[in-house]
Coordinates of C-alpha atoms in Angstrom, one line a residue:
A1 CA 0.0 0.0 0.0
R2 CA 1.1 3.6 -0.7
P3 CA 2.3 5.6 2.2
G4 CA -0.5 7.5 3.7
A5 CA -3.1 5.4 2.1
G6 CA -6.0 4.6 4.3
R7 CA -5.4 7.5 6.8
P8 CA -8.4 9.4 7.4
G9 CA -8.4 13.0 6.3
A10 CA -5.4 12.5 4.1
A11 CA -5.3 14.8 1.2
R12 CA -5.4 13.4 -2.1
G13 CA -2.5 13.7 -4.4
G14 CA -0.2 14.6 -1.6
A15 CA -1.7 18.1 -1.0
R16 CA -1.3 19.7 2.5
P17 CA -4.4 19.8 4.5
P18 CA -5.8 23.4 4.7
G19 CA -4.9 25.6 7.8
P20 CA -7.3 27.6 9.9
P21 CA -9.7 29.9 8.0
V22 CA -8.5 33.5 7.3
P23 CA -11.1 36.2 8.1
A24 CA -12.3 38.3 5.2
A25 CA -10.8 41.9 4.9
E26 CA -13.0 44.8 6.1
P27 CA -14.2 47.4 3.5
A28 CA -11.8 50.3 3.1
A29 CA -14.5 52.9 4.2
T30 CA -14.9 51.0 7.5
A31 CA -11.2 51.0 8.1
R32 CA -10.9 54.8 7.7
R33 CA -14.1 55.7 9.8
P34 CA -13.2 58.6 12.3
G35 CA -13.6 58.5 16.0
F36 CA -16.5 59.9 18.1
L37 CA -14.7 63.2 19.0
S38 CA -13.7 63.8 15.4
R39 CA -17.3 63.2 14.3
L40 CA -18.6 65.6 17.0
R41 CA -16.1 68.3 16.1
A42 CA -16.9 68.0 12.4
R43 CA -20.6 68.2 13.1
H44 CA -20.4 71.3 15.5
E45 CA -17.3 73.0 14.2
R46 CA -19.2 76.2 13.2
V47 CA -21.0 76.5 16.5
L48 CA -17.8 76.0 18.4
L49 CA -16.1 78.7 16.3
V50 CA -18.9 81.3 17.0
A51 CA -18.8 80.5 20.7
A52 CA -15.0 80.9 20.8
G53 CA -15.3 84.3 19.0
A54 CA -17.9 85.5 21.5
L55 CA -15.8 84.5 24.5
A56 CA -12.8 86.3 23.0
A57 CA -14.9 89.5 22.4
V58 CA -16.1 89.5 26.1
A59 CA -12.6 89.0 27.3
L60 CA -11.4 92.0 25.2
L61 CA -14.3 94.2 26.5
A62 CA -13.5 93.3 30.1
L63 CA -9.8 94.1 29.5
N64 CA -10.7 97.4 27.9
A65 CA -12.9 98.4 30.8
N66 CA -10.2 97.6 33.3
L67 CA -7.6 99.6 31.3
K68 CA -9.9 102.7 30.7
P69 CA -9.2 105.5 33.2
A70 CA -12.0 106.4 35.6
P71 CA -13.8 109.7 34.8
A72 CA -12.4 112.7 36.7
Q73 CA -14.4 113.8 39.7
L74 CA -16.0 117.3 39.4
V75 CA -14.7 119.9 41.9
Q76 CA -16.1 123.3 42.7
E77 CA -13.6 125.0 40.4
D78 CA -15.0 123.1 37.5
V79 CA -18.6 124.1 38.3
D80 CA -17.6 127.8 38.7
A81 CA -15.8 127.7 35.4
A82 CA -18.8 126.3 33.6
V83 CA -21.1 129.0 35.1
R84 CA -18.7 131.7 34.1
R85 CA -18.6 130.4 30.5
T86 CA -22.4 130.3 30.4
L87 CA -22.8 133.9 31.7
E88 CA -20.2 135.1 29.2
E89 CA -22.1 133.5 26.3
K90 CA -25.5 134.6 27.5
P91 CA -25.5 137.3 30.1
L92 CA -28.5 137.6 32.5
P93 CA -30.9 140.5 31.8
S94 CA -30.4 143.6 34.0
F95 CA -32.6 144.1 37.1
A96 CA -34.2 147.1 35.4
I97 CA -35.6 145.0 32.6
K98 CA -37.5 142.7 34.9
A99 CA -38.7 145.6 37.0
A100 CA -39.9 147.6 34.0
E101 CA -41.8 144.7 32.4
T102 CA -43.5 144.0 35.7
I103 CA -44.8 147.6 36.4
R104 CA -45.4 148.8 32.8
P105 CA -49.1 147.6 32.6
S106 CA -49.9 149.7 35.7
V107 CA -48.3 153.0 34.8
V108 CA -50.5 155.8 33.3
L109 CA -50.0 159.2 31.7
V110 CA -51.9 161.9 33.6
R111 CA -52.8 165.1 31.8
A112 CA -54.6 168.0 33.6
F113 CA -56.6 170.8 31.8
P114 CA -57.5 174.1 33.3
G115 CA -60.9 174.1 31.5
D116 CA -63.6 171.6 31.2
A117 CA -64.7 169.7 28.1
S118 CA -67.2 172.4 27.0
S119 CA -64.7 175.2 27.5
E120 CA -62.7 176.8 24.7
D121 CA -59.6 176.5 26.9
Q122 CA -58.3 173.0 26.0
E123 CA -54.7 173.9 26.7
E124 CA -52.9 171.2 28.7
G125 CA -52.1 172.5 32.1
G126 CA -49.8 169.8 33.4
V127 CA -48.4 166.5 32.6
G128 CA -47.5 163.8 35.1
S129 CA -47.5 160.1 35.8
G130 CA -49.6 157.8 37.9
V131 CA -49.8 154.2 38.9
V132 CA -52.9 151.9 39.1
I133 CA -53.2 150.6 42.7
V134 CA -56.6 149.0 42.4
D135 CA -57.9 147.2 39.2
N136 CA -61.1 149.2 39.3
G137 CA -59.3 152.2 37.9
T138 CA -58.0 153.7 41.2
I139 CA -54.8 155.6 40.4
L140 CA -52.2 157.2 42.7
T141 CA -50.4 160.4 41.6
N142 CA -49.0 163.7 42.9
L143 CA -51.4 166.4 44.1
H144 CA -49.4 169.1 42.3
V145 CA -50.0 167.3 39.0
V146 CA -53.8 167.8 39.1
A147 CA -54.2 170.7 41.5
G148 CA -56.6 173.3 40.1
A149 CA -57.5 171.2 37.0
K150 CA -61.1 171.3 35.7
R151 CA -60.5 168.2 33.7
I152 CA -58.2 165.2 34.1
R153 CA -57.5 162.6 31.4
V154 CA -55.4 159.4 31.8
T155 CA -53.9 157.2 29.2
F156 CA -53.4 153.5 30.1
S157 CA -50.5 151.3 28.9
D158 CA -52.6 149.8 26.0
G159 CA -53.3 153.3 24.7
M160 CA -56.9 153.6 26.0
E161 CA -57.8 157.0 27.3
S162 CA -60.4 157.9 29.9
E163 CA -61.6 160.9 31.9
A164 CA -60.7 160.7 35.6
K165 CA -61.8 162.5 38.8
V166 CA -60.0 163.2 42.1
I167 CA -61.6 161.1 44.8
G168 CA -59.0 161.7 47.6
A169 CA -56.1 163.9 48.5
Q170 CA -53.3 164.1 51.1
P171 CA -51.7 167.6 50.8
D172 CA -49.1 166.9 53.5
N173 CA -47.5 164.2 51.3
D174 CA -48.4 165.8 47.9
L175 CA -50.6 162.8 47.0
A176 CA -53.9 162.5 45.1
V177 CA -56.1 159.6 44.3
L178 CA -57.9 159.4 40.9
R179 CA -60.7 157.2 39.6
A180 CA -60.9 156.6 35.9
E181 CA -64.4 156.5 34.4
S182 CA -63.5 153.7 32.0
I183 CA -60.8 151.1 32.1
P184 CA -59.3 148.3 30.0
D185 CA -60.7 144.9 30.5
D186 CA -57.3 143.5 31.5
L187 CA -56.2 146.3 33.7
V188 CA -53.4 145.2 36.1
A189 CA -52.9 146.8 39.5
A190 CA -49.3 147.3 40.8
T191 CA -48.0 145.3 43.8
L192 CA -47.4 147.7 46.7
R193 CA -44.6 147.1 49.2
S194 CA -43.5 148.6 52.5
S195 CA -40.3 150.7 52.5
R196 CA -39.4 149.5 56.0
D197 CA -37.0 146.9 54.6
L198 CA -35.3 149.2 52.1
E199 CA -31.6 149.8 52.6
V200 CA -29.3 152.4 51.2
G201 CA -27.8 151.0 48.1
D202 CA -30.8 148.9 47.1
H203 CA -31.6 149.0 43.3
V204 CA -34.6 151.0 42.4
V205 CA -36.3 152.0 39.1
A206 CA -38.4 155.1 38.3
V207 CA -41.0 154.7 35.5
G208 CA -43.0 157.6 34.2
F209 CA -43.4 160.3 31.5
P210 CA -40.7 162.9 31.8
F211 CA -41.7 165.9 29.7
G212 CA -44.6 163.8 28.5
I213 CA -42.2 161.2 26.9
G214 CA -42.8 157.6 27.8
P215 CA -43.3 155.5 29.5
S216 CA -39.6 156.0 30.3
V217 CA -37.4 153.9 32.6
S218 CA -34.4 155.0 34.6
A219 CA -32.5 153.0 37.1
G220 CA -30.4 153.8 40.2
V221 CA -30.1 153.1 43.9
V222 CA -31.6 154.3 47.2
S223 CA -29.3 157.1 48.2
G224 CA -30.9 157.8 51.6
L225 CA -33.9 157.2 53.8
G226 CA -36.0 159.5 56.1
R227 CA -35.2 162.6 54.1
A228 CA -37.1 165.9 54.1
N229 CA -37.7 168.4 51.3
R230 CA -40.0 171.3 50.4
S231 CA -43.0 170.6 48.2
N232 CA -43.0 171.8 44.6
D233 CA -45.1 174.9 45.5
G234 CA -42.8 175.5 48.5
K235 CA -45.7 175.7 50.9
R236 CA -45.2 172.4 52.7
R237 CA -42.3 170.5 54.1
L238 CA -42.4 166.8 53.1
T239 CA -40.8 164.3 55.5
N240 CA -39.9 160.6 55.6
L241 CA -38.9 160.7 51.9
I242 CA -36.9 158.1 50.0
Q243 CA -33.9 159.8 48.3
F244 CA -32.8 158.1 45.0
D245 CA -30.5 158.8 42.1
A246 CA -32.5 157.2 39.2
A247 CA -33.1 160.1 36.7
A248 CA -36.4 161.9 37.3
N249 CA -37.6 165.1 35.5
P250 CA -40.8 167.1 35.3
G251 CA -43.4 164.6 34.2
N252 CA -42.1 161.8 36.4
S253 CA -44.1 163.3 39.3
G254 CA -46.7 160.8 40.5
G255 CA -45.0 157.8 38.9
P256 CA -43.9 154.8 40.8
L257 CA -40.5 154.2 42.4
I258 CA -40.1 150.4 42.3
T259 CA -37.8 147.7 43.6
A260 CA -35.8 145.3 41.4
D261 CA -38.8 143.0 41.7
G262 CA -41.2 145.6 40.2
E263 CA -43.0 146.4 43.5
V264 CA -43.9 150.0 44.3
V265 CA -42.2 151.4 47.4
G266 CA -42.7 155.1 46.7
I267 CA -44.3 157.8 44.5
V268 CA -41.9 160.1 42.8
T269 CA -42.7 163.6 44.0
A270 CA -39.8 166.0 43.7
I271 CA -36.3 166.6 42.4
L272 CA -33.6 168.8 44.0
N273 CA -31.8 171.4 42.0
P274 CA -30.2 174.4 43.7
T275 CA -30.4 176.4 40.4
S276 CA -33.6 177.7 38.7
E277 CA -33.5 174.9 36.1
R278 CA -36.1 172.2 36.5
V279 CA -33.8 169.3 35.5
F280 CA -32.4 166.4 37.3
I281 CA -28.9 166.6 38.8
G282 CA -28.9 163.3 40.7
I283 CA -31.2 163.8 43.7
G284 CA -34.8 162.8 43.6
F285 CA -37.4 162.1 46.3
A286 CA -40.3 159.8 46.6
V287 CA -43.1 159.5 49.2
T288 CA -43.1 156.1 50.9
M289 CA -46.0 153.7 50.4
E290 CA -46.7 153.9 54.1
S291 CA -47.6 157.6 53.6
A292 CA -49.5 156.8 50.4
A293 CA -51.6 154.2 52.2
A294 CA -53.1 156.9 54.3
A295 CA -54.1 158.8 51.1
V296 CA -55.8 155.7 49.8
G297 CA -57.6 155.1 53.1
V298 CA -56.6 151.5 53.6
S299 CA -53.3 149.7 54.3
P300 CA -52.1 148.1 51.1
F301 CA -49.7 145.7 52.8

C-alpha cells in the first residue's frame, strides 16, 4: 500500500491539508471611519467657532474696561468755570428789565386841563404820571400834577384814554387819588410794598413820563432814607422821603419808584436842583408807600 493510504483526512494527491480559515478583509471605508470626537467636532465646528469668538470679544471688552481710566471727579472750580462760561455766552438781563416789564401795565400818563370839556380853553395845564393801585381804575399820583384842574385825562398802557376824577387827596404828602371813568378789560394793579426793609444801596427804578415822553425807565439806587424836602409849590415840608438817584424830571411826578422785583415802594414827588433849572442833577425824592396808604384810606400791605 502507498504511504499515507487509508489515513483518514489525508489529502489526495499529496496536498497539504488546509490551515485555519483566514477572516475576510473589512471594507476600506470601514477601516478609515473617524472616532467619536472627530465626528462631533466636524458636526459642530461652526457653533464652536462662534462661541469661541464670542468669548474672545467678552474678554477684550473686560480688558478694555479695566484699562480705561476712571472719569475725573468734578470739583467746585469746574462748576464755577462752567457757570462763568455760560454767563459770558448769554448774560443775564439787568434788574431794570424785569422791574420795568412788571410795572409797565400799571403806569399811566396823567394830563390836567384848566378848562372843562365844554370850555374853549383846552390847553394842557400839566403832565405827570400815575400808577394803578386797584384794578377798578384807582390811580395814585401827585397832588401838584392835578391841582386846580377842571378836567383830568389818563392814558393806560394799552393806549386807551379815559376821563378821571379826584376822589381823595393828602396835601401833607403831595398825593392825590384818581378814579378813571372807563378802564381796559385786562387792567393790572401794581403790587405795593412797604419801604421798611429798604436799605441804602438797594436797586430802584423810576418809571413815568418825563416831559410827557414815555413810559420812560431810569435805574439807580436808594441814596438815603428818612429825608425831608419842600413841596414843589414851596408851601409844605415833606418828610420821611426816599432819596434816590434814578433820573427823574418834570413829568415823572406821580410815577412809581419800584424795587428790582417791580414792587412799588414810593411815589416820585420832587427833584432837588439848587439852580432855577427844573432838570435832574442826581437827587430825587419819593413819598413812601406807608404815607401813600393813608391817602388811599386803607393799608395796602
